Amino acid sequence: MTRAEASQTAVCVDFGSTWTKALHVDLATGEVLGSSSAPTSLHEVMEAYDTCLAALAQQDPRAAEAEILACSSAGGGLRIAVVGNEELVTAEAGRRVALSSGGKVVAVVSMASPDARSALRRTLGATKPDLVLLTGGTDGGNGEALLQGAEELAAATRSGVWHGPVVVAGNNAVVDQAAGYMANTKVGLDVIVAENVVPKIGVLAPESARAAVREMFLEHVIGGKNLSSRADFRRIVQGATPDVVLQGVETLAEVLGEDVVVVDVGGATTDVHSVVRPDPEAEHVREEVVAVTPVTRTVEGDLGMRWSATTTLAAADHSDPSLAESDLSGEVEHRHNHPGWLPRTEQDRDIDELLARIAISTALQRHAGRSRVVLSPSGKVIERTGTDLRRVGVVIGSGGVLRHGRRGIEGRVMRWSARGGWQLPEGPLRAVDSDYVLAAVGLLARSHPATARHLATHLAPSR
């Protein structure tokens, strides 16, 4: 009998670049039995795991024999470059798939641009992605762009610019030929073929590519970043943290029977995860060339509490009375230069809450986009960009500033304005993931779905 088969509890671990968090969960009831955290050492990430596990075992001895499930964003997480045909079609589709796969999109290269060859090599050399997602063409259509992308990736590898795994998810008529260009013995790129992310115009099919990216992450990135010399690190990690959290958000939406948005405010980025089902009553909505999927994730690399504090303040609407007569440049510069700094005074906490409110409202605006009415001969047509969040019933806040904040922080920082046509939640319930359970819900969703659903109920806001 394996340890997992014998276990009645599970320890869910999130290896972050700064902190490693662990949650001890009863597999029968979904009850949280204990939690712990420890600073992550990027020389050996399992040191933090050992510290967390020892603390959990002191709280409940069953933790020492628990099943272990983990996710990781340590070492910068999963860096993805997207190579596609037209920037507004397959390259954009690839970007959305990469984000929903838990990756940080470090570059998008269009093979339709006049300088595609030099741009690709220059971009790969500068951004150094962990993985390339190669897209291009609808099924049965023109295969030239996908083949060109494959040839240029192979050439970039031969010239020593870049070498790494590739997920090919384009035109099914030439996808095997494209994979062959890169996987031959002279080049030797590790390639996985997935189903086309844009099988036809107006359709986005991310699941096959998401699974392939997850496989490449576990096979190459976890081991390739040299985060740990111990074999059990590779064994316990199930996926990239943002991918796992998005799975947790999907489970939460299923349990609540509501459209859900989660805003995770970190030191460097603010991530928005949403599950928004199509509105069956929507009429006269102009279709996008790349369809919006129910499950969406965006990452705002200029919005955060520490590393990105200066750009967060710059993104603020300075008509806000909180900013009208304030010079916070010194405060945010200090946070930027000292990312481990913690607030000590009430004024420190006030400024942190202001930065969190700016990050949340700006990230939600960018995720949702705008809507506008266009008059046409046949009647009005609604044009929308982004993900329409107006009918969302629940918004969950996550991140240290919210989990460790003062009482009632969600009412003060989870606020936004829809002025200007922003498609933002109009009357949602708000809650904070104070026990950091979303990652655990995502980790448990595949192997212990009933436990994951029970655990997700911890996030149900009061009505």
XYZ file of N, CA and C in Angstrom, residues 109 142 202 310 436 444 458:
21
model
N 5.292 36.694 -30.603
C 5.930 36.986 -31.885
C 4.997 36.580 -33.009
N -4.278 27.553 -44.514
C -2.913 27.801 -44.966
C -1.930 27.381 -43.876
N -13.188 32.251 -34.665
C -14.245 32.445 -33.681
C -14.315 31.375 -32.620
N 5.879 51.213 -7.470
C 5.976 52.505 -8.161
C 5.060 52.531 -9.381
N -5.808 30.707 2.589
C -5.065 30.305 1.408
C -5.464 28.896 0.948
N -6.292 19.371 -5.091
C -7.126 18.214 -4.743
C -8.173 17.898 -5.809
N -15.273 26.762 2.165
C -14.678 27.696 3.127
C -14.678 29.106 2.570
